[in-house]
């Protein structure tokens, strides 16, 4: 196993080596602004197969193809509409994945799980972009975690999941955003969010004028879904988890107290640290600071798990704007064990 430390600067010689490893169909873990990815040459079936094996990922769950620029998107996708072009121009590079019609056979079916579309993304993280430029190929990269586990947002967590099954790891420090990109597909002319992320429905509406959020973002996805990844257990610690939210903070605190024992771990806001008699309290952000909350959530879920609690209680956030993405991940992390007080 080799770990390249690019936190403070990108070593040019190592960068060349990483580019050649990717071109030679080896797996490389690299940072992006959302979460870490496990990268492989997206044009090579065997290379991509290694990702599915290392992650123990279901073969019907397509991978996102990461590219260095818009020209490379035009090499692998076709029939790009005016709305799609606008989304590309505005949100790429950035934490945004656009599902487009696949062109020819440059990208093998294993990447797209036999769909006739592919999700493409241009990360804005400097290290990611430098690696993609150096490799000069499209790179398939799912989040760097064993399937069903919380996504890796610090290199230590990624190494814990994969150990020696992957040879090359690039350390870029803590992921800036902390949850995965917004996945969007223009369906019958309407930009439709298949997986929410940092680019929100409001951002897309401001640009295009209209937007839809796919039903599966809020509900348990089963059977045929537009974004197959949404139907699997995800982001989950092995301890039992409970997500609690109320617009009324006092109600939320009371509900947590009712569910909390001395063996419970709570993940919540800085302001609430002293309120509960519990095994451990992880304060991950000030109240209403969604950026900080999202940056810390996956690594904290993993830490909380190591305490071996009888229950992990997570304080939720309002289901609007960027909060939709956070709640979408949390509802799956707790396996739908969710109390929204106003609903009772
Ligand atoms: O931020 C991210 O997107 C990270 C970093 C590494 O770039 N990657 C990531 O990949 O989250 P992954 O494989 O964990 O999630 C990909 C999601 C899945 O929900 C998958 O179903 C969806 O994107 N997806 C990929 N290709 C698709 C397609 N052709 N049609 C519909 N959904 C697609
Ligand atoms: Mg994932």
GROMACS .gro file of C-alpha atoms and ligand atoms in nm:
model
  378
    1UNK     CA    1   0.000   0.000   0.000
    2UNK     CA    2   0.131   0.346  -0.090
    3UNK     CA    3  -0.012   0.667   0.053
    4UNK     CA    4   0.067   0.990  -0.131
    5UNK     CA    5   0.041   1.295   0.093
    6UNK     CA    6  -0.091   1.577  -0.129
    7UNK     CA    7  -0.246   1.776   0.157
    8UNK     CA    8  -0.005   2.067   0.134
    9UNK     CA    9   0.132   2.030  -0.216
   10UNK     CA   10   0.101   1.804  -0.518
   11UNK     CA   11   0.426   1.621  -0.589
   12UNK     CA   12   0.472   1.627  -0.969
   13UNK     CA   13   0.663   1.299  -0.984
   14UNK     CA   14   0.401   1.117  -0.776
   15UNK     CA   15   0.126   1.275  -0.988
   16UNK     CA   16   0.282   1.125  -1.301
   17UNK     CA   17   0.298   0.784  -1.133
   18UNK     CA   18  -0.069   0.804  -1.026
   19UNK     CA   19  -0.173   0.899  -1.381
   20UNK     CA   20   0.013   0.601  -1.523
   21UNK     CA   21  -0.133   0.363  -1.262
   22UNK     CA   22  -0.484   0.472  -1.365
   23UNK     CA   23  -0.404   0.432  -1.735
   24UNK     CA   24  -0.264   0.085  -1.651
   25UNK     CA   25  -0.598  -0.018  -1.499
   26UNK     CA   26  -0.499  -0.004  -1.131
   27UNK     CA   27  -0.729   0.132  -0.859
   28UNK     CA   28  -0.641   0.468  -0.704
   29UNK     CA   29  -0.824   0.631  -0.412
   30UNK     CA   30  -0.832   1.010  -0.454
   31UNK     CA   31  -0.997   1.307  -0.282
   32UNK     CA   32  -1.278   1.516  -0.431
   33UNK     CA   33  -1.463   1.815  -0.285
   34UNK     CA   34  -1.756   1.588  -0.191
   35UNK     CA   35  -1.615   1.257  -0.063
   36UNK     CA   36  -1.316   1.035  -0.150
   37UNK     CA   37  -1.354   0.820  -0.463
   38UNK     CA   38  -1.211   0.483  -0.570
   39UNK     CA   39  -1.095   0.553  -0.923
   40UNK     CA   40  -1.036   0.321  -1.218
   41UNK     CA   41  -0.996   0.358  -1.594
   42UNK     CA   42  -1.360   0.396  -1.706
   43UNK     CA   43  -1.280   0.272  -2.057
   44UNK     CA   44  -1.160  -0.070  -1.936
   45UNK     CA   45  -1.397  -0.346  -1.821
   46UNK     CA   46  -1.139  -0.529  -1.604
   47UNK     CA   47  -1.029  -0.211  -1.427
   48UNK     CA   48  -1.389  -0.122  -1.342
   49UNK     CA   49  -1.462  -0.477  -1.226
   50UNK     CA   50  -1.191  -0.427  -0.961
   51UNK     CA   51  -1.397  -0.140  -0.815
   52UNK     CA   52  -1.709  -0.359  -0.783
   53UNK     CA   53  -1.501  -0.630  -0.614
   54UNK     CA   54  -1.318  -0.399  -0.374
   55UNK     CA   55  -1.641  -0.222  -0.272
   56UNK     CA   56  -1.853  -0.540  -0.275
   57UNK     CA   57  -2.097  -0.336  -0.482
   58UNK     CA   58  -2.411  -0.468  -0.656
   59UNK     CA   59  -2.355  -0.487  -1.031
   60UNK     CA   60  -2.682  -0.305  -1.115
   61UNK     CA   61  -2.560   0.013  -0.946
   62UNK     CA   62  -2.393   0.236  -1.210
   63UNK     CA   63  -2.075   0.435  -1.146
   64UNK     CA   64  -2.012   0.806  -1.203
   65UNK     CA   65  -1.753   0.885  -1.471
   66UNK     CA   66  -1.515   1.165  -1.368
   67UNK     CA   67  -1.362   1.373  -1.648
   68UNK     CA   68  -1.118   1.663  -1.670
   69UNK     CA   69  -1.331   1.894  -1.889
   70UNK     CA   70  -1.639   1.947  -2.107
   71UNK     CA   71  -1.462   1.822  -2.421
   72UNK     CA   72  -1.418   1.481  -2.262
   73UNK     CA   73  -1.792   1.473  -2.186
   74UNK     CA   74  -1.858   1.526  -2.558
   75UNK     CA   75  -1.633   1.230  -2.637
   76UNK     CA   76  -1.842   0.988  -2.430
   77UNK     CA   77  -2.194   1.142  -2.437
   78UNK     CA   78  -2.421   1.263  -2.716
   79UNK     CA   79  -2.747   1.443  -2.793
   80UNK     CA   80  -2.675   1.699  -2.522
   81UNK     CA   81  -2.971   1.939  -2.506
   82UNK     CA   82  -2.967   2.312  -2.445
   83UNK     CA   83  -3.080   2.267  -2.084
   84UNK     CA   84  -2.813   2.002  -2.024
   85UNK     CA   85  -2.548   2.234  -2.175
   86UNK     CA   86  -2.659   2.511  -1.943
   87UNK     CA   87  -2.638   2.285  -1.638
   88UNK     CA   88  -2.289   2.174  -1.750
   89UNK     CA   89  -2.172   2.532  -1.807
   90UNK     CA   90  -2.296   2.649  -1.471
   91UNK     CA   91  -2.235   2.361  -1.229
   92UNK     CA   92  -1.938   2.174  -1.378
   93UNK     CA   93  -1.671   2.170  -1.235
   94UNK     CA   94  -1.848   2.125  -0.902
   95UNK     CA   95  -2.040   1.884  -0.679
   96UNK     CA   96  -2.282   1.799  -0.958
   97UNK     CA   97  -2.332   1.482  -1.165
   98UNK     CA   98  -2.532   1.497  -1.486
   99UNK     CA   99  -2.684   1.181  -1.635
  100UNK     CA  100  -2.648   1.201  -2.014
  101UNK     CA  101  -2.702   0.976  -2.314
  102UNK     CA  102  -2.405   0.747  -2.365
  103UNK     CA  103  -2.221   0.770  -2.697
  104UNK     CA  104  -2.079   0.460  -2.869
  105UNK     CA  105  -1.883   0.201  -2.675
  106UNK     CA  106  -1.596   0.401  -2.526
  107UNK     CA  107  -1.746   0.345  -2.181
  108UNK     CA  108  -1.820  -0.027  -2.130
  109UNK     CA  109  -2.159  -0.146  -2.001
  110UNK     CA  110  -2.022  -0.246  -1.662
  111UNK     CA  111  -1.983   0.127  -1.577
  112UNK     CA  112  -2.341   0.219  -1.662
  113UNK     CA  113  -2.491  -0.110  -1.537
  114UNK     CA  114  -2.627  -0.165  -1.888
  115UNK     CA  115  -2.821   0.163  -1.894
  116UNK     CA  116  -2.796   0.372  -2.211
  117UNK     CA  117  -2.696   0.671  -1.998
  118UNK     CA  118  -2.391   0.764  -1.791
  119UNK     CA  119  -2.349   0.998  -1.497
  120UNK     CA  120  -2.061   1.240  -1.562
  121UNK     CA  121  -1.892   1.473  -1.320
  122UNK     CA  122  -1.603   1.722  -1.324
  123UNK     CA  123  -1.482   1.761  -0.967
  124UNK     CA  124  -1.363   2.105  -0.855
  125UNK     CA  125  -1.110   1.971  -0.604
  126UNK     CA  126  -0.763   2.074  -0.724
  127UNK     CA  127  -0.600   1.737  -0.657
  128UNK     CA  128  -0.881   1.549  -0.833
  129UNK     CA  129  -0.858   1.773  -1.140
  130UNK     CA  130  -0.478   1.743  -1.156
  131UNK     CA  131  -0.507   1.363  -1.141
  132UNK     CA  132  -0.773   1.358  -1.414
  133UNK     CA  133  -0.561   1.585  -1.636
  134UNK     CA  134  -0.251   1.375  -1.582
  135UNK     CA  135  -0.434   1.044  -1.643
  136UNK     CA  136  -0.610   1.199  -1.945
  137UNK     CA  137  -0.880   0.928  -1.945
  138UNK     CA  138  -1.233   0.916  -1.803
  139UNK     CA  139  -1.217   0.774  -1.449
  140UNK     CA  140  -1.503   0.579  -1.293
  141UNK     CA  141  -1.517   0.657  -0.922
  142UNK     CA  142  -1.777   0.565  -0.665
  143UNK     CA  143  -1.753   0.689  -0.308
  144UNK     CA  144  -1.461   0.530  -0.122
  145UNK     CA  145  -1.634   0.297   0.124
  146UNK     CA  146  -1.737  -0.065   0.136
  147UNK     CA  147  -2.098  -0.073   0.008
  148UNK     CA  148  -2.354   0.015   0.278
  149UNK     CA  149  -2.092   0.185   0.502
  150UNK     CA  150  -2.070   0.565   0.551
  151UNK     CA  151  -1.873   0.725   0.265
  152UNK     CA  152  -1.507   0.801   0.336
  153UNK     CA  153  -1.432   1.171   0.398
  154UNK     CA  154  -1.088   1.131   0.560
  155UNK     CA  155  -0.814   0.899   0.431
  156UNK     CA  156  -0.796   0.702   0.759
  157UNK     CA  157  -1.159   0.589   0.718
  158UNK     CA  158  -1.098   0.485   0.357
  159UNK     CA  159  -0.789   0.284   0.453
  160UNK     CA  160  -0.985   0.120   0.735
  161UNK     CA  161  -1.244  -0.003   0.481
  162UNK     CA  162  -1.010  -0.120   0.205
  163UNK     CA  163  -0.675  -0.198   0.369
  164UNK     CA  164  -0.448  -0.385   0.132
  165UNK     CA  165  -0.715  -0.456  -0.129
  166UNK     CA  166  -0.618  -0.121  -0.289
  167UNK     CA  167  -0.254  -0.024  -0.351
  168UNK     CA  168  -0.265   0.354  -0.405
  169UNK     CA  169  -0.422   0.619  -0.181
  170UNK     CA  170  -0.397   0.995  -0.231
  171UNK     CA  171  -0.446   1.194   0.090
  172UNK     CA  172  -0.600   1.537   0.031
  173UNK     CA  173  -0.713   1.599   0.389
  174UNK     CA  174  -1.073   1.619   0.506
  175UNK     CA  175  -1.334   1.641   0.225
  176UNK     CA  176  -1.468   1.992   0.200
  177UNK     CA  177  -1.839   1.918   0.147
  178UNK     CA  178  -1.863   1.576   0.310
  179UNK     CA  179  -2.159   1.428   0.121
  180UNK     CA  180  -2.177   1.311  -0.239
  181UNK     CA  181  -2.263   1.516  -0.546
  182UNK     CA  182  -2.613   1.606  -0.662
  183UNK     CA  183  -2.717   1.355  -0.931
  184UNK     CA  184  -2.943   1.519  -1.190
  185UNK     CA  185  -3.104   1.393  -1.511
  186UNK     CA  186  -3.309   1.600  -1.753
  187UNK     CA  187  -3.623   1.389  -1.801
  188UNK     CA  188  -3.879   1.508  -2.058
  189UNK     CA  189  -3.716   1.849  -2.050
  190UNK     CA  190  -3.724   1.883  -1.671
  191UNK     CA  191  -3.405   1.875  -1.460
  192UNK     CA  192  -3.482   1.601  -1.208
  193UNK     CA  193  -3.277   1.548  -0.893
  194UNK     CA  194  -3.216   1.175  -0.847
  195UNK     CA  195  -2.984   1.222  -0.549
  196UNK     CA  196  -2.972   1.554  -0.361
  197UNK     CA  197  -2.641   1.723  -0.280
  198UNK     CA  198  -2.470   2.059  -0.236
  199UNK     CA  199  -2.622   2.191  -0.561
  200UNK     CA  200  -2.983   2.226  -0.446
  201UNK     CA  201  -3.321   2.228  -0.618
  202UNK     CA  202  -3.324   2.605  -0.561
  203UNK     CA  203  -2.987   2.645  -0.739
  204UNK     CA  204  -3.118   2.455  -1.043
  205UNK     CA  205  -3.451   2.641  -1.040
  206UNK     CA  206  -3.270   2.975  -1.033
  207UNK     CA  207  -3.078   2.874  -1.346
  208UNK     CA  208  -3.334   2.682  -1.554
  209UNK     CA  209  -3.664   2.812  -1.414
  210UNK     CA  210  -3.801   2.473  -1.312
  211UNK     CA  211  -3.685   2.157  -1.138
  212UNK     CA  212  -3.823   1.833  -0.997
  213UNK     CA  213  -3.705   1.616  -0.710
  214UNK     CA  214  -3.750   1.244  -0.779
  215UNK     CA  215  -3.991   1.076  -0.531
  216UNK     CA  216  -3.726   0.825  -0.423
  217UNK     CA  217  -3.523   1.103  -0.264
  218UNK     CA  218  -3.777   1.110   0.019
  219UNK     CA  219  -3.912   0.756   0.025
  220UNK     CA  220  -3.770   0.409   0.053
  221UNK     CA  221  -3.663   0.314  -0.299
  222UNK     CA  222  -3.758  -0.035  -0.411
  223UNK     CA  223  -3.799  -0.212  -0.746
  224UNK     CA  224  -3.717  -0.007  -1.056
  225UNK     CA  225  -3.571   0.332  -0.963
  226UNK     CA  226  -3.407   0.594  -1.183
  227UNK     CA  227  -3.093   0.606  -0.970
  228UNK     CA  228  -3.032   0.244  -0.867
  229UNK     CA  229  -2.797   0.343  -0.584
  230UNK     CA  230  -3.094   0.486  -0.392
  231UNK     CA  231  -3.245   0.146  -0.325
  232UNK     CA  232  -2.959  -0.005  -0.127
  233UNK     CA  233  -2.883   0.023   0.243
  234UNK     CA  234  -2.639   0.308   0.266
  235UNK     CA  235  -2.417   0.521   0.483
  236UNK     CA  236  -2.498   0.297   0.781
  237UNK     CA  237  -2.305   0.230   1.102
  238UNK     CA  238  -2.350  -0.121   1.245
  239UNK     CA  239  -2.506   0.011   1.570
  240UNK     CA  240  -2.881   0.074   1.584
  241UNK     CA  241  -2.954   0.437   1.491
  242UNK     CA  242  -3.244   0.677   1.543
  243UNK     CA  243  -3.288   1.012   1.366
  244UNK     CA  244  -3.496   1.275   1.547
  245UNK     CA  245  -3.611   1.609   1.411
  246UNK     CA  246  -3.855   1.879   1.507
  247UNK     CA  247  -3.886   2.239   1.396
  248UNK     CA  248  -3.943   2.306   1.763
  249UNK     CA  249  -3.602   2.263   1.933
  250UNK     CA  250  -3.753   2.196   2.278
  251UNK     CA  251  -3.966   1.917   2.139
  252UNK     CA  252  -3.661   1.766   1.969
  253UNK     CA  253  -3.457   1.779   2.290
  254UNK     CA  254  -3.739   1.620   2.493
  255UNK     CA  255  -3.778   1.341   2.240
  256UNK     CA  256  -3.403   1.270   2.250
  257UNK     CA  257  -3.414   1.258   2.633
  258UNK     CA  258  -3.699   1.007   2.616
  259UNK     CA  259  -3.503   0.776   2.386
  260UNK     CA  260  -3.163   0.821   2.549
  261UNK     CA  261  -2.994   0.590   2.802
  262UNK     CA  262  -2.646   0.595   2.959
  263UNK     CA  263  -2.533   0.365   2.681
  264UNK     CA  264  -2.657   0.595   2.404
  265UNK     CA  265  -2.434   0.808   2.185
  266UNK     CA  266  -2.575   1.135   2.049
  267UNK     CA  267  -2.460   1.320   1.738
  268UNK     CA  268  -2.584   1.677   1.752
  269UNK     CA  269  -2.528   2.050   1.768
  270UNK     CA  270  -2.256   2.220   1.973
  271UNK     CA  271  -2.519   2.408   2.177
  272UNK     CA  272  -2.668   2.082   2.306
  273UNK     CA  273  -2.351   1.917   2.435
  274UNK     CA  274  -2.431   1.950   2.806
  275UNK     CA  275  -2.798   1.858   2.788
  276UNK     CA  276  -2.799   1.481   2.790
  277UNK     CA  277  -2.690   1.206   3.026
  278UNK     CA  278  -2.541   0.977   2.764
  279UNK     CA  279  -2.233   0.763   2.690
  280UNK     CA  280  -2.086   1.017   2.451
  281UNK     CA  281  -2.196   1.332   2.270
  282UNK     CA  282  -2.040   1.427   1.937
  283UNK     CA  283  -2.100   1.793   1.862
  284UNK     CA  284  -2.055   1.830   1.490
  285UNK     CA  285  -2.169   2.184   1.413
  286UNK     CA  286  -2.327   2.497   1.555
  287UNK     CA  287  -2.708   2.505   1.514
  288UNK     CA  288  -2.816   2.563   1.151
  289UNK     CA  289  -2.460   2.541   1.013
  290UNK     CA  290  -2.536   2.287   0.741
  291UNK     CA  291  -2.190   2.312   0.579
  292UNK     CA  292  -2.014   2.212   0.898
  293UNK     CA  293  -2.275   1.946   0.974
  294UNK     CA  294  -2.237   1.780   0.635
  295UNK     CA  295  -1.857   1.798   0.645
  296UNK     CA  296  -1.844   1.602   0.973
  297UNK     CA  297  -2.137   1.363   0.954
  298UNK     CA  298  -1.990   1.051   0.789
  299UNK     CA  299  -1.666   1.044   0.990
  300UNK     CA  300  -1.866   1.100   1.310
  301UNK     CA  301  -2.106   0.815   1.232
  302UNK     CA  302  -1.804   0.589   1.207
  303UNK     CA  303  -1.655   0.718   1.535
  304UNK     CA  304  -1.986   0.682   1.719
  305UNK     CA  305  -2.005   0.321   1.605
  306UNK     CA  306  -1.669   0.243   1.769
  307UNK     CA  307  -1.813   0.342   2.111
  308UNK     CA  308  -2.033   0.032   2.087
  309UNK     CA  309  -2.349   0.212   2.203
  310UNK     CA  310  -2.695   0.057   2.247
  311UNK     CA  311  -2.823   0.333   2.018
  312UNK     CA  312  -2.689   0.628   1.815
  313UNK     CA  313  -2.932   0.922   1.820
  314UNK     CA  314  -2.880   1.183   1.550
  315UNK     CA  315  -3.025   1.533   1.560
  316UNK     CA  316  -3.179   1.609   1.221
  317UNK     CA  317  -3.198   1.933   1.022
  318UNK     CA  318  -3.483   2.106   0.833
  319UNK     CA  319  -3.570   1.929   0.508
  320UNK     CA  320  -3.511   2.223   0.273
  321UNK     CA  321  -3.224   2.357   0.061
  322UNK     CA  322  -2.900   2.172   0.135
  323UNK     CA  323  -3.082   2.014   0.434
  324UNK     CA  324  -3.267   1.787   0.186
  325UNK     CA  325  -2.935   1.621   0.094
  326UNK     CA  326  -2.828   1.580   0.455
  327UNK     CA  327  -3.162   1.430   0.559
  328UNK     CA  328  -3.165   1.203   0.253
  329UNK     CA  329  -2.834   1.047   0.371
  330UNK     CA  330  -2.935   1.035   0.739
  331UNK     CA  331  -3.271   0.868   0.679
  332UNK     CA  332  -3.084   0.588   0.500
  333UNK     CA  333  -2.804   0.577   0.760
  334UNK     CA  334  -3.067   0.506   1.030
  335UNK     CA  335  -3.242   0.258   0.801
  336UNK     CA  336  -3.565   0.467   0.808
  337UNK     CA  337  -3.579   0.472   1.191
  338UNK     CA  338  -3.689   0.836   1.194
  339UNK     CA  339  -3.909   1.045   1.422
  340UNK     CA  340  -4.038   1.380   1.295
  341UNK     CA  341  -4.229   1.516   1.594
  342UNK     CA  342  -4.477   1.735   1.408
  343UNK     CA  343  -4.604   1.429   1.222
  344UNK     CA  344  -4.712   1.249   1.540
  345LIG     O1  345  -1.971   1.297  -0.505
  345LIG     C1  346  -1.980   1.192  -0.569
  345LIG     O2  347  -2.064   1.179  -0.661
  345LIG     C2  348  -1.882   1.080  -0.535
  345LIG     C3  349  -1.741   1.126  -0.568
  345LIG     C4  350  -1.637   1.020  -0.551
  345LIG     O3  351  -1.737   1.181  -0.696
  345LIG     N1  352  -1.917   0.960  -0.605
  345LIG     C5  353  -2.028   0.886  -0.572
  345LIG     O4  354  -2.044   0.770  -0.646
  345LIG     O5  355  -2.106   0.917  -0.485
  345LIG     P1  356  -2.140   0.650  -0.599
  345LIG     O6  357  -2.107   0.540  -0.693
  345LIG     O7  358  -2.122   0.623  -0.455
  345LIG     O8  359  -2.284   0.700  -0.630
  345LIG     C6  360  -2.327   0.715  -0.763
  345LIG     C7  361  -2.474   0.744  -0.768
  345LIG     C8  362  -2.557   0.620  -0.741
  345LIG     O9  363  -2.672   0.656  -0.664
  345LIG     C9  364  -2.597   0.576  -0.881
  345LIG    O10  365  -2.715   0.502  -0.883
  345LIG    C10  366  -2.609   0.710  -0.954
  345LIG    O11  367  -2.506   0.790  -0.901
  345LIG     N2  368  -2.586   0.696  -1.100
  345LIG    C11  369  -2.470   0.674  -1.164
  345LIG     N3  370  -2.490   0.660  -1.297
  345LIG    C12  371  -2.622   0.675  -1.318
  345LIG    C13  372  -2.705   0.671  -1.434
  345LIG     N4  373  -2.657   0.645  -1.554
  345LIG     N5  374  -2.837   0.688  -1.417
  345LIG    C14  375  -2.888   0.713  -1.294
  345LIG     N6  376  -2.815   0.718  -1.181
  345LIG    C15  377  -2.684   0.699  -1.192
  346LIG    MG1  378  -2.171   0.567  -0.252
   0.00000   0.00000   0.00000
